[in-house]
Amino acid sequence: MLNTLDTVIAFAVIMTVLSLLIMIIVQMVSTTFSLRGKNLANALALTFQTIDPKLGEYAHSLAAQILRDPIFSDSLWRPKNRVQIVPDPRTQALIDAEKKLKDAETQLAADPTDTHKQSAVKSAQRKVSTARAGVIIPEVAPNRMAPWGFFSKLKDATALGSAIRPGEIYRILHRVAELTPTEAALGDVPPELIEKSRSLLACLQERDQPAQESKDKLTLIKEVADIFSTDQQQKAVLDSLANFGATVERATTEAYDRFQRWFGSAQDRAEQWFQTHTRIVTVVCSICAAFLLQLDTADIYQQLRSSPALTQGLTKAASSVIEEGSKSLAPKNAPAHQAYLQWAERHPEQALSVVLAPRTTPDEYRQALNAQLAENNVEPEQAKALLKDYDDLYASAATKFEEASREQAQRLTKTIDEAGFDVVPENFLGRWDQPAESQVHGWPRLWLQMDHTFSHLLGILATAGLLALGAPFWFNLLKNLTSLRPALATLIEKRPTSAPALPQAPATPRSPS
């Protein structure tokens, strides 16, 4: 029984090492293709389209504009600074004329039939046309107007933030809506997003179906409560109603409250899509690894059963593999968390009052630090320098993490090689030995070779399926098996080697003849 357990442990060691290597590759692919930022951008654009269906493809442009803002962008190459552009007198005159036109249009929208307001709008339009003469307005490159795919524009995708809060989105929407076309061009904002932001905010002002139904329900409750004469009777009626507080809350929601609910759904969808993408990458990498390395589950198990030395070597290597796996799977080793710990050591007086989870993304750390610095009344210039210090620490930590991942992959491969198992075959199709019936010729030989090949293919597909279970599964299984082995060995030692002797049967007296 102990030999069988050792064989299973040795097999789990091989699967754990391969799964950890695949996990490292998946992490690199996820970071390289900015999967988290792309999924957040798609979820945010879908939320905008749900709130205001008229946005159409501009919802993707608006989401990209928000997520590539310097304070949210994950890109190490995007400047974390807002360059203040001071317009010249002629440009400032154009901006002032556009603001007056905007005010006139707002007043006209409140009373479209007022002839004086109509004349004021026409006059403001003429002033804008006059002020625009001779002013050079920079052209703004349009943002992406379509959903982000897996391979979509890696350079643009790396500028997308991977985390953001609803209040931050809401403030940016208001800021964009208040811009004039010239201010938008100077701030690298596509001018068409001004009107789209206003339309989106207008839709948020309207009551949604739950809020309207809750308001109607409160009206009915008031009519029922008015039947009772005293305040105590009316209070008793209200107290007896289930979910009355939730009804009041839904009926009194404002635009920001409704946006928070929508954004919560968007975050859930983004996380689900990200996990789906990573699972797909894991499955693809598992299939590629199984075929490239020609790993046949049946052959590996037979090799372990027939080679006690190999099984013993892999069993002894289990502790080293578990140690390496603990480093890879530990959330505290994430570069964003390590960068924050170093930053907190440098600036203990500015440390976060609420410590974030170790798996928090760098963008979430940066936003939390920005909020903490604002709460501590830190001067803007000093806060900018402190955030830049965190960005530098994160860049250094990310580089070290990549180097550590490569070194860990080399250590894992070396560990399993020293145990006697070749992860990489010595030559192409090196594991695909020929069938024993090599003396057979003709159709029987071809049939045997096809049977041999298909059996290997099934074994490789089985290996791909096992690897697709993921590194956490194999890591936990290996830990449980190695914990079970000492107990099983002790149980076997205490078991008696032979059965106790049976007492002799009494002699049977001879029967009288």
Short mmCIF file of C-alpha atoms in Angstrom, two decimals:
data_model
loop_
_atom_site.label_atom_id
_atom_site.label_comp_id
_atom_site.label_asym_id
_atom_site.label_seq_id
_atom_site.Cartn_x
_atom_site.Cartn_y
_atom_site.Cartn_z
CA MET A 1 0.00 0.00 0.00
CA LEU A 2 2.87 2.39 0.81
CA ASN A 3 4.43 1.73 -2.59
CA THR A 4 1.17 2.63 -4.27
CA LEU A 5 0.94 5.87 -2.28
CA ASP A 6 4.54 6.72 -3.24
CA THR A 7 3.64 6.20 -6.89
CA VAL A 8 0.65 8.54 -6.56
CA ILE A 9 2.80 11.15 -4.77
CA ALA A 10 5.44 10.93 -7.51
CA PHE A 11 2.74 11.41 -10.15
CA ALA A 12 1.34 14.39 -8.20
CA VAL A 13 4.84 15.91 -8.02
CA ILE A 14 5.12 15.79 -11.83
CA MET A 15 1.65 17.31 -12.29
CA THR A 16 2.30 20.00 -9.66
CA VAL A 17 5.57 21.09 -11.28
CA LEU A 18 4.00 21.26 -14.73
CA SER A 19 0.93 23.11 -13.38
CA LEU A 20 3.11 25.68 -11.62
CA LEU A 21 5.07 26.27 -14.82
CA ILE A 22 1.81 26.72 -16.73
CA MET A 23 0.52 29.11 -14.05
CA ILE A 24 3.62 31.28 -14.45
CA ILE A 25 3.05 31.36 -18.22
CA VAL A 26 -0.63 32.27 -17.74
CA GLN A 27 0.32 35.16 -15.44
CA MET A 28 2.74 36.48 -18.03
CA VAL A 29 0.17 36.18 -20.81
CA SER A 30 -2.49 37.90 -18.70
CA THR A 31 -0.18 40.82 -17.95
CA THR A 32 1.17 41.07 -21.51
CA PHE A 33 -2.30 41.19 -23.09
CA SER A 34 -3.81 43.38 -20.29
CA LEU A 35 -6.73 40.99 -19.89
CA ARG A 36 -8.01 42.57 -16.68
CA GLY A 37 -8.04 46.10 -18.14
CA LYS A 38 -9.69 44.96 -21.37
CA ASN A 39 -12.47 43.12 -19.53
CA LEU A 40 -13.07 46.11 -17.26
CA ALA A 41 -13.28 48.41 -20.30
CA ASN A 42 -15.76 46.09 -22.02
CA ALA A 43 -17.90 45.78 -18.88
CA LEU A 44 -17.87 49.54 -18.33
CA ALA A 45 -18.86 50.22 -21.97
CA LEU A 46 -21.67 47.67 -21.73
CA THR A 47 -22.89 49.40 -18.56
CA PHE A 48 -22.92 52.77 -20.34
CA GLN A 49 -24.88 51.25 -23.24
CA THR A 50 -27.38 49.72 -20.82
CA ILE A 51 -27.96 53.04 -19.07
CA ASP A 52 -28.11 55.02 -22.34
CA PRO A 53 -28.74 52.77 -25.39
CA LYS A 54 -28.21 55.78 -27.71
CA LEU A 55 -24.47 55.85 -26.91
CA GLY A 56 -23.75 52.94 -29.22
CA GLU A 57 -20.07 52.57 -30.12
CA TYR A 58 -19.19 55.79 -28.30
CA ALA A 59 -19.60 53.88 -25.03
CA HIS A 60 -16.32 52.08 -25.78
CA SER A 61 -14.59 55.38 -26.50
CA LEU A 62 -15.86 56.85 -23.25
CA ALA A 63 -14.75 53.81 -21.24
CA ALA A 64 -11.27 53.94 -22.80
CA GLN A 65 -11.02 57.67 -22.09
CA ILE A 66 -11.79 57.09 -18.40
CA LEU A 67 -9.54 54.07 -17.88
CA ARG A 68 -6.50 55.61 -19.58
CA ASP A 69 -6.63 58.63 -17.31
CA PRO A 70 -3.18 59.09 -15.68
CA ILE A 71 -4.49 58.33 -12.21
CA PHE A 72 -6.02 54.99 -13.28
CA SER A 73 -3.70 53.79 -16.05
CA ASP A 74 -1.61 50.68 -15.26
CA SER A 75 0.99 51.50 -17.91
CA LEU A 76 4.47 52.16 -16.57
CA TRP A 77 5.23 54.29 -19.64
CA ARG A 78 2.18 56.55 -19.42
CA PRO A 79 3.10 59.76 -17.54
CA LYS A 80 1.49 59.94 -14.09
CA ASN A 81 1.12 63.69 -14.39
CA ARG A 82 -1.46 66.17 -15.70
CA VAL A 83 0.24 68.76 -17.84
CA GLN A 84 -1.50 72.09 -17.36
CA ILE A 85 -1.93 73.79 -20.72
CA VAL A 86 -2.32 77.55 -20.45
CA PRO A 87 -4.20 78.80 -23.55
CA ASP A 88 -3.13 81.97 -25.29
CA PRO A 89 -5.49 85.00 -25.20
CA ARG A 90 -7.23 84.15 -28.49
CA THR A 91 -7.80 80.54 -27.45
CA GLN A 92 -9.09 81.67 -24.05
CA ALA A 93 -11.50 84.05 -25.80
CA LEU A 94 -12.83 81.11 -27.82
CA ILE A 95 -13.27 79.06 -24.65
CA ASP A 96 -15.19 81.90 -22.98
CA ALA A 97 -17.44 82.26 -26.04
CA GLU A 98 -18.15 78.50 -26.02
CA LYS A 99 -19.08 78.64 -22.33
CA LYS A 100 -21.53 81.49 -22.99
CA LEU A 101 -23.03 79.51 -25.85
CA LYS A 102 -23.41 76.51 -23.56
CA ASP A 103 -25.19 78.63 -20.93
CA ALA A 104 -27.52 80.11 -23.58
CA GLU A 105 -28.40 76.65 -24.89
CA THR A 106 -29.13 75.46 -21.34
CA GLN A 107 -31.50 78.35 -20.75
CA LEU A 108 -33.20 77.77 -24.10
CA ALA A 109 -33.70 74.06 -23.27
CA ALA A 110 -35.68 75.09 -20.18
CA ASP A 111 -38.05 77.24 -22.34
CA PRO A 112 -37.72 76.45 -26.07
CA THR A 113 -40.47 78.89 -27.08
CA ASP A 114 -38.79 81.99 -25.61
CA THR A 115 -37.76 84.20 -28.55
CA HIS A 116 -35.25 86.18 -26.49
CA LYS A 117 -33.43 83.00 -25.53
CA GLN A 118 -33.46 81.86 -29.14
CA SER A 119 -31.86 85.13 -30.17
CA ALA A 120 -29.29 84.79 -27.37
CA VAL A 121 -28.28 81.37 -28.70
CA LYS A 122 -27.87 82.67 -32.24
CA SER A 123 -25.83 85.60 -30.99
CA ALA A 124 -23.59 83.29 -28.95
CA GLN A 125 -23.08 81.05 -31.99
CA ARG A 126 -21.93 84.02 -34.07
CA LYS A 127 -19.47 85.03 -31.34
CA VAL A 128 -18.05 81.49 -31.26
CA SER A 129 -17.61 81.53 -35.05
CA THR A 130 -15.86 84.89 -34.86
CA ALA A 131 -13.58 83.81 -32.00
CA ARG A 132 -12.65 80.55 -33.76
CA ALA A 133 -11.12 82.43 -36.71
CA GLY A 134 -7.34 82.14 -36.62
CA VAL A 135 -7.26 79.80 -33.59
CA ILE A 136 -5.41 76.52 -34.16
CA ILE A 137 -7.13 73.73 -32.26
CA PRO A 138 -5.14 70.47 -31.93
CA GLU A 139 -6.71 67.36 -33.40
CA VAL A 140 -7.44 64.54 -30.96
CA ALA A 141 -6.99 60.95 -32.08
CA PRO A 142 -10.25 59.06 -31.55
CA ASN A 143 -10.38 56.31 -28.94
CA ARG A 144 -11.21 52.72 -29.73
CA MET A 145 -14.86 52.45 -30.81
CA ALA A 146 -15.27 48.67 -30.53
CA PRO A 147 -15.06 46.01 -27.79
CA TRP A 148 -11.59 44.89 -26.78
CA GLY A 149 -10.57 41.46 -27.98
CA PHE A 150 -7.82 39.15 -26.77
CA PHE A 151 -5.28 40.44 -29.32
CA SER A 152 -6.61 44.00 -29.68
CA LYS A 153 -3.93 46.74 -29.89
CA LEU A 154 -1.55 45.74 -27.13
CA LYS A 155 0.03 49.20 -26.99
CA ASP A 156 -3.32 50.90 -26.32
CA ALA A 157 -4.54 48.12 -24.02
CA THR A 158 -1.59 48.45 -21.65
CA ALA A 159 -2.69 52.02 -20.90
CA LEU A 160 -6.04 50.82 -19.53
CA GLY A 161 -6.56 50.78 -15.79
CA SER A 162 -7.52 47.47 -14.18
CA ALA A 163 -9.49 48.91 -11.25
CA ILE A 164 -11.60 51.98 -10.60
CA ARG A 165 -14.29 53.14 -8.19
CA PRO A 166 -17.81 54.30 -9.13
CA GLY A 167 -17.31 57.72 -7.55
CA GLU A 168 -14.23 58.30 -9.68
CA ILE A 169 -16.10 57.41 -12.88
CA TYR A 170 -18.98 59.66 -11.86
CA ARG A 171 -16.67 62.63 -11.27
CA ILE A 172 -14.90 62.13 -14.60
CA LEU A 173 -18.24 61.97 -16.43
CA HIS A 174 -19.25 65.32 -14.90
CA ARG A 175 -15.85 66.82 -15.68
CA VAL A 176 -16.05 65.77 -19.33
CA ALA A 177 -19.65 66.97 -19.61
CA GLU A 178 -18.64 70.43 -18.38
CA LEU A 179 -15.84 70.87 -20.94
CA THR A 180 -16.12 73.02 -24.02
CA PRO A 181 -14.95 71.60 -27.38
CA THR A 182 -11.74 73.64 -27.23
CA GLU A 183 -11.01 72.59 -23.63
CA ALA A 184 -11.58 68.97 -24.61
CA ALA A 185 -9.14 69.23 -27.52
CA LEU A 186 -6.50 70.80 -25.28
CA GLY A 187 -7.03 68.02 -22.71
CA ASP A 188 -6.72 65.21 -25.30
CA VAL A 189 -10.42 64.35 -25.01
CA PRO A 190 -12.39 63.60 -28.19
CA PRO A 191 -14.92 66.49 -28.41
CA GLU A 192 -17.79 64.13 -29.27
CA LEU A 193 -17.56 62.61 -25.78
CA ILE A 194 -18.83 65.86 -24.25
CA GLU A 195 -22.34 65.38 -25.57
CA LYS A 196 -22.24 61.63 -24.87
CA SER A 197 -21.34 62.26 -21.24
CA ARG A 198 -24.20 64.74 -20.90
CA SER A 199 -26.62 62.24 -22.41
CA LEU A 200 -25.44 59.51 -20.05
CA LEU A 201 -25.81 61.71 -16.99
CA ALA A 202 -29.28 62.77 -18.14
CA CYS A 203 -30.34 59.13 -18.33
CA LEU A 204 -29.07 58.55 -14.80
CA GLN A 205 -31.32 61.37 -13.58
CA GLU A 206 -34.38 59.43 -14.72
CA ARG A 207 -35.91 56.93 -12.30
CA ASP A 208 -35.37 53.32 -13.20
CA GLN A 209 -38.07 50.67 -12.89
CA PRO A 210 -37.25 49.52 -9.31
CA ALA A 211 -37.21 53.12 -8.07
CA GLN A 212 -40.53 53.93 -9.77
CA GLU A 213 -42.20 50.77 -8.46
CA SER A 214 -40.94 51.52 -4.94
CA LYS A 215 -42.32 55.06 -5.17
CA ASP A 216 -45.72 53.73 -6.29
CA LYS A 217 -45.64 51.25 -3.43
CA LEU A 218 -44.98 54.04 -0.92
CA THR A 219 -47.97 55.92 -2.31
CA LEU A 220 -50.19 52.90 -1.69
CA ILE A 221 -48.73 52.44 1.80
CA LYS A 222 -49.53 56.09 2.59
CA GLU A 223 -53.12 55.64 1.42
CA VAL A 224 -53.50 52.57 3.67
CA ALA A 225 -51.84 54.30 6.64
CA ASP A 226 -54.15 57.34 6.28
CA ILE A 227 -57.10 55.10 7.09
CA PHE A 228 -55.88 54.86 10.68
CA SER A 229 -56.43 57.96 12.78
CA THR A 230 -53.66 57.96 15.38
CA ASP A 231 -49.90 58.14 14.86
CA GLN A 232 -49.40 54.96 16.86
CA GLN A 233 -51.73 53.03 14.57
CA GLN A 234 -49.97 54.38 11.48
CA LYS A 235 -46.55 53.49 12.95
CA ALA A 236 -47.81 49.98 13.71
CA VAL A 237 -48.87 49.58 10.09
CA LEU A 238 -45.45 50.67 8.81
CA ASP A 239 -43.59 48.46 11.31
CA SER A 240 -45.59 45.43 10.20
CA LEU A 241 -44.50 45.84 6.57
CA ALA A 242 -41.62 43.63 5.44
CA ASN A 243 -38.68 45.30 3.66
CA PHE A 244 -40.10 48.76 4.27
CA GLY A 245 -36.64 50.26 4.70
CA ALA A 246 -35.43 48.77 1.39
CA THR A 247 -38.52 50.14 -0.34
CA VAL A 248 -37.83 53.64 0.97
CA GLU A 249 -34.18 53.37 -0.07
CA ARG A 250 -35.04 52.36 -3.63
CA ALA A 251 -37.69 55.07 -3.93
CA THR A 252 -35.28 57.81 -2.83
CA THR A 253 -32.24 56.83 -4.92
CA GLU A 254 -30.46 59.57 -6.80
CA ALA A 255 -28.39 59.40 -10.00
CA TYR A 256 -25.16 58.40 -8.23
CA ASP A 257 -26.94 55.65 -6.27
CA ARG A 258 -28.29 54.19 -9.48
CA PHE A 259 -24.87 54.37 -11.10
CA GLN A 260 -23.32 52.53 -8.13
CA ARG A 261 -25.75 49.64 -8.65
CA TRP A 262 -24.95 49.47 -12.35
CA PHE A 263 -21.23 49.64 -11.69
CA GLY A 264 -21.42 46.80 -9.16
CA SER A 265 -22.88 44.59 -11.87
CA ALA A 266 -20.17 45.74 -14.29
CA GLN A 267 -17.40 44.78 -11.87
CA ASP A 268 -18.92 41.33 -11.39
CA ARG A 269 -19.09 40.79 -15.16
CA ALA A 270 -15.51 42.01 -15.64
CA GLU A 271 -14.19 39.60 -13.01
CA GLN A 272 -16.15 36.70 -14.50
CA TRP A 273 -14.87 37.47 -18.01
CA PHE A 274 -11.31 37.76 -16.72
CA GLN A 275 -11.53 34.38 -14.98
CA THR A 276 -13.00 32.86 -18.14
CA HIS A 277 -10.11 34.22 -20.21
CA THR A 278 -7.51 32.92 -17.77
CA ARG A 279 -9.18 29.50 -17.73
CA ILE A 280 -9.09 29.41 -21.53
CA VAL A 281 -5.41 30.36 -21.52
CA THR A 282 -4.75 27.66 -18.90
CA VAL A 283 -6.50 25.00 -20.99
CA VAL A 284 -4.66 26.05 -24.16
CA CYS A 285 -1.30 26.03 -22.35
CA SER A 286 -2.10 22.62 -20.84
CA ILE A 287 -2.87 21.14 -24.25
CA CYS A 288 0.27 22.67 -25.78
CA ALA A 289 2.45 21.45 -22.91
CA ALA A 290 1.03 17.93 -23.05
CA PHE A 291 1.62 17.61 -26.81
CA LEU A 292 4.96 19.41 -27.00
CA LEU A 293 6.39 17.45 -24.07
CA GLN A 294 4.59 14.24 -25.21
CA LEU A 295 3.30 13.51 -21.72
CA ASP A 296 1.18 10.34 -21.74
CA THR A 297 -0.56 9.76 -18.41
CA ALA A 298 -0.58 5.96 -18.79
CA ASP A 299 3.08 5.87 -19.76
CA ILE A 300 4.10 8.11 -16.87
CA TYR A 301 2.24 5.92 -14.38
CA GLN A 302 3.73 2.73 -15.84
CA GLN A 303 7.19 4.29 -15.72
CA LEU A 304 6.72 5.13 -12.04
CA ARG A 305 5.44 1.63 -11.22
CA SER A 306 8.35 -0.05 -12.99
CA SER A 307 11.10 2.25 -11.63
CA PRO A 308 11.23 2.36 -7.81
CA ALA A 309 14.31 4.61 -7.90
CA LEU A 310 12.45 7.24 -9.96
CA THR A 311 9.44 7.04 -7.65
CA GLN A 312 11.64 7.41 -4.58
CA GLY A 313 13.47 10.40 -6.08
CA LEU A 314 10.24 12.20 -6.93
CA THR A 315 8.79 11.44 -3.50
CA LYS A 316 11.84 12.98 -1.82
CA ALA A 317 11.49 16.04 -4.09
CA ALA A 318 7.89 16.61 -2.93
CA SER A 319 8.95 18.87 -0.04
CA SER A 320 10.98 21.12 -2.37
CA VAL A 321 8.07 21.35 -4.82
CA ILE A 322 5.66 22.25 -2.01
CA GLU A 323 8.02 24.99 -0.85
CA GLU A 324 8.26 26.46 -4.35
CA GLY A 325 4.50 26.18 -4.80
CA SER A 326 3.90 28.08 -1.56
CA LYS A 327 5.95 30.97 -2.93
CA SER A 328 4.02 31.05 -6.21
CA LEU A 329 0.56 30.77 -4.71
CA ALA A 330 1.13 33.10 -1.74
CA PRO A 331 -0.77 36.40 -2.33
CA LYS A 332 1.72 38.35 -0.21
CA ASN A 333 4.39 37.88 -2.89
CA ALA A 334 2.42 39.90 -5.47
CA PRO A 335 4.52 42.87 -6.71
CA ALA A 336 1.79 45.42 -5.90
CA HIS A 337 1.69 44.27 -2.27
CA GLN A 338 5.48 44.14 -1.97
CA ALA A 339 5.73 47.66 -3.41
CA TYR A 340 3.22 48.94 -0.86
CA LEU A 341 5.12 47.32 2.04
CA GLN A 342 8.31 49.05 0.91
CA TRP A 343 6.43 52.33 0.45
CA ALA A 344 4.91 52.06 3.95
CA GLU A 345 8.38 51.55 5.44
CA ARG A 346 9.56 54.75 3.77
CA HIS A 347 6.45 56.77 4.68
CA PRO A 348 4.92 55.19 7.82
CA GLU A 349 2.96 58.36 8.64
CA GLN A 350 1.02 58.01 5.36
CA ALA A 351 0.28 54.27 5.60
CA LEU A 352 -3.23 53.09 4.80
CA SER A 353 -5.61 53.07 7.75
CA VAL A 354 -7.28 49.96 6.29
CA VAL A 355 -4.83 47.39 4.93
CA LEU A 356 -5.90 46.03 1.55
CA ALA A 357 -5.94 42.34 0.63
CA PRO A 358 -2.58 41.04 -0.69
CA ARG A 359 -4.12 40.21 -4.09
CA THR A 360 -5.11 43.86 -4.64
CA THR A 361 -4.04 45.22 -8.03
CA PRO A 362 -1.49 48.05 -8.28
CA ASP A 363 -4.16 50.43 -9.54
CA GLU A 364 -6.34 49.71 -6.49
CA TYR A 365 -3.33 50.34 -4.22
CA ARG A 366 -2.64 53.64 -6.00
CA GLN A 367 -6.25 54.77 -5.67
CA ALA A 368 -6.32 53.81 -1.99
CA LEU A 369 -3.07 55.70 -1.38
CA ASN A 370 -4.41 58.74 -3.24
CA ALA A 371 -7.55 58.73 -1.08
CA GLN A 372 -5.48 58.29 2.08
CA LEU A 373 -3.20 61.20 1.17
CA ALA A 374 -6.24 63.40 0.52
CA GLU A 375 -7.66 62.39 3.90
CA ASN A 376 -4.35 63.29 5.53
CA ASN A 377 -4.49 66.76 3.91
CA VAL A 378 -1.23 66.25 2.05
CA GLU A 379 -0.30 69.03 -0.36
CA PRO A 380 -0.95 68.16 -4.04
CA GLU A 381 2.72 68.41 -5.05
CA GLN A 382 3.82 66.23 -2.14
CA ALA A 383 1.05 63.71 -2.87
CA LYS A 384 2.17 63.55 -6.49
CA ALA A 385 5.73 62.82 -5.37
CA LEU A 386 4.56 60.12 -2.94
CA LEU A 387 2.47 58.40 -5.63
CA LYS A 388 5.40 58.55 -8.04
CA ASP A 389 7.52 56.87 -5.38
CA TYR A 390 4.99 54.03 -5.23
CA ASP A 391 5.00 53.74 -9.03
CA ASP A 392 8.79 53.45 -9.03
CA LEU A 393 8.69 50.82 -6.30
CA TYR A 394 6.05 48.86 -8.20
CA ALA A 395 8.10 48.97 -11.40
CA SER A 396 11.08 47.60 -9.48
CA ALA A 397 8.95 44.96 -7.72
CA ALA A 398 7.36 43.86 -11.01
CA THR A 399 10.80 43.41 -12.58
CA LYS A 400 11.99 41.41 -9.59
CA PHE A 401 8.82 39.30 -9.68
CA GLU A 402 9.40 38.42 -13.33
CA GLU A 403 13.00 37.49 -12.61
CA ALA A 404 11.92 35.43 -9.59
CA SER A 405 9.32 33.63 -11.72
CA ARG A 406 11.93 32.69 -14.30
CA GLU A 407 14.31 31.49 -11.60
CA GLN A 408 11.54 29.51 -9.97
CA ALA A 409 10.69 27.83 -13.26
CA GLN A 410 14.34 26.84 -13.62
CA ARG A 411 14.45 25.49 -10.05
CA LEU A 412 11.29 23.44 -10.55
CA THR A 413 12.60 21.95 -13.78
CA LYS A 414 15.96 21.20 -12.16
CA THR A 415 14.28 19.55 -9.15
CA ILE A 416 12.28 17.15 -11.26
CA ASP A 417 15.24 16.47 -13.59
CA GLU A 418 17.48 15.59 -10.65
CA ALA A 419 14.81 13.17 -9.46
CA GLY A 420 15.26 11.27 -12.73
CA PHE A 421 12.25 12.39 -14.78
CA ASP A 422 12.88 14.17 -18.08
CA VAL A 423 10.37 16.97 -18.48
CA VAL A 424 11.63 17.74 -21.97
CA PRO A 425 12.22 14.69 -24.21
CA GLU A 426 15.76 14.26 -25.52
CA ASN A 427 14.60 14.27 -29.14
CA PHE A 428 11.43 14.84 -31.12
CA LEU A 429 8.91 12.05 -30.42
CA GLY A 430 11.45 10.77 -27.91
CA ARG A 431 8.78 9.29 -25.66
CA TRP A 432 6.96 7.58 -28.53
CA ASP A 433 8.66 4.19 -28.48
CA GLN A 434 7.81 1.67 -31.18
CA PRO A 435 5.48 -1.25 -30.40
CA ALA A 436 7.06 -4.52 -29.35
CA GLU A 437 5.76 -6.31 -32.44
CA SER A 438 8.47 -4.78 -34.65
CA GLN A 439 8.91 -8.02 -36.57
CA VAL A 440 5.38 -7.82 -37.99
CA HIS A 441 5.11 -6.51 -41.54
CA GLY A 442 2.38 -5.32 -43.87
CA TRP A 443 -1.11 -4.35 -42.76
CA PRO A 444 -0.81 -5.96 -39.31
CA ARG A 445 2.23 -3.78 -38.56
CA LEU A 446 0.40 -0.64 -39.75
CA TRP A 447 -2.60 -1.56 -37.61
CA LEU A 448 -0.40 -2.04 -34.54
CA GLN A 449 1.36 1.28 -35.13
CA MET A 450 -1.97 3.11 -35.47
CA ASP A 451 -3.22 1.50 -32.28
CA HIS A 452 0.00 2.49 -30.54
CA THR A 453 -0.29 6.10 -31.79
CA PHE A 454 -3.95 6.49 -30.79
CA SER A 455 -3.27 5.11 -27.32
CA HIS A 456 -0.56 7.77 -26.91
CA LEU A 457 -2.92 10.48 -28.14
CA LEU A 458 -5.55 9.46 -25.60
CA GLY A 459 -2.92 9.48 -22.87
CA ILE A 460 -1.72 12.95 -23.89
CA LEU A 461 -5.27 14.28 -23.91
CA ALA A 462 -5.74 12.82 -20.43
CA THR A 463 -2.59 14.65 -19.32
CA ALA A 464 -3.89 17.91 -20.79
CA GLY A 465 -7.16 17.46 -18.90
CA LEU A 466 -5.33 16.80 -15.63
CA LEU A 467 -3.08 19.84 -16.09
CA ALA A 468 -6.12 22.00 -16.84
CA LEU A 469 -7.30 21.39 -13.26
CA GLY A 470 -4.81 24.09 -12.29
CA ALA A 471 -1.85 24.51 -9.97
CA PRO A 472 -3.91 25.07 -6.77
CA PHE A 473 -5.63 21.69 -7.21
CA TRP A 474 -2.39 19.71 -7.65
CA PHE A 475 -0.57 21.71 -4.97
CA ASN A 476 -3.26 20.99 -2.36
CA LEU A 477 -3.45 17.34 -3.44
CA LEU A 478 0.32 16.94 -3.08
CA LYS A 479 0.26 18.54 0.38
CA ASN A 480 -2.52 16.20 1.52
CA LEU A 481 -0.77 13.12 0.14
CA THR A 482 2.57 13.98 1.75
CA SER A 483 0.76 14.58 5.06
CA LEU A 484 -0.96 11.21 4.74
CA ARG A 485 2.23 9.22 4.05
CA PRO A 486 3.77 9.36 7.60
CA ALA A 487 0.49 8.29 9.17
CA LEU A 488 0.14 5.41 6.72
CA ALA A 489 3.75 4.35 7.27
CA THR A 490 3.22 4.31 11.05
CA LEU A 491 0.05 2.26 10.63
CA ILE A 492 1.87 -0.28 8.48
CA GLU A 493 4.72 -0.59 11.02
CA LYS A 494 2.29 -1.29 13.84
CA ARG A 495 0.45 -3.93 11.86
CA PRO A 496 1.52 -7.51 12.87
CA THR A 497 3.64 -9.26 10.25
CA SER A 498 1.85 -12.59 10.60
CA ALA A 499 -1.47 -13.80 11.90
CA PRO A 500 -1.50 -15.24 15.47
CA ALA A 501 -1.35 -19.03 15.72
CA LEU A 502 -4.64 -20.79 16.28
CA PRO A 503 -5.00 -23.01 19.39
CA GLN A 504 -4.73 -26.74 18.79
CA ALA A 505 -7.96 -28.62 18.50
CA PRO A 506 -8.61 -31.16 21.30
CA ALA A 507 -7.81 -34.76 20.48
CA THR A 508 -10.81 -36.76 19.40
CA PRO A 509 -11.20 -40.02 21.40
CA ARG A 510 -11.30 -43.19 19.38
CA SER A 511 -14.75 -44.55 18.91
CA PRO A 512 -15.40 -48.02 20.40
CA SER A 513 -15.34 -50.73 17.83
#
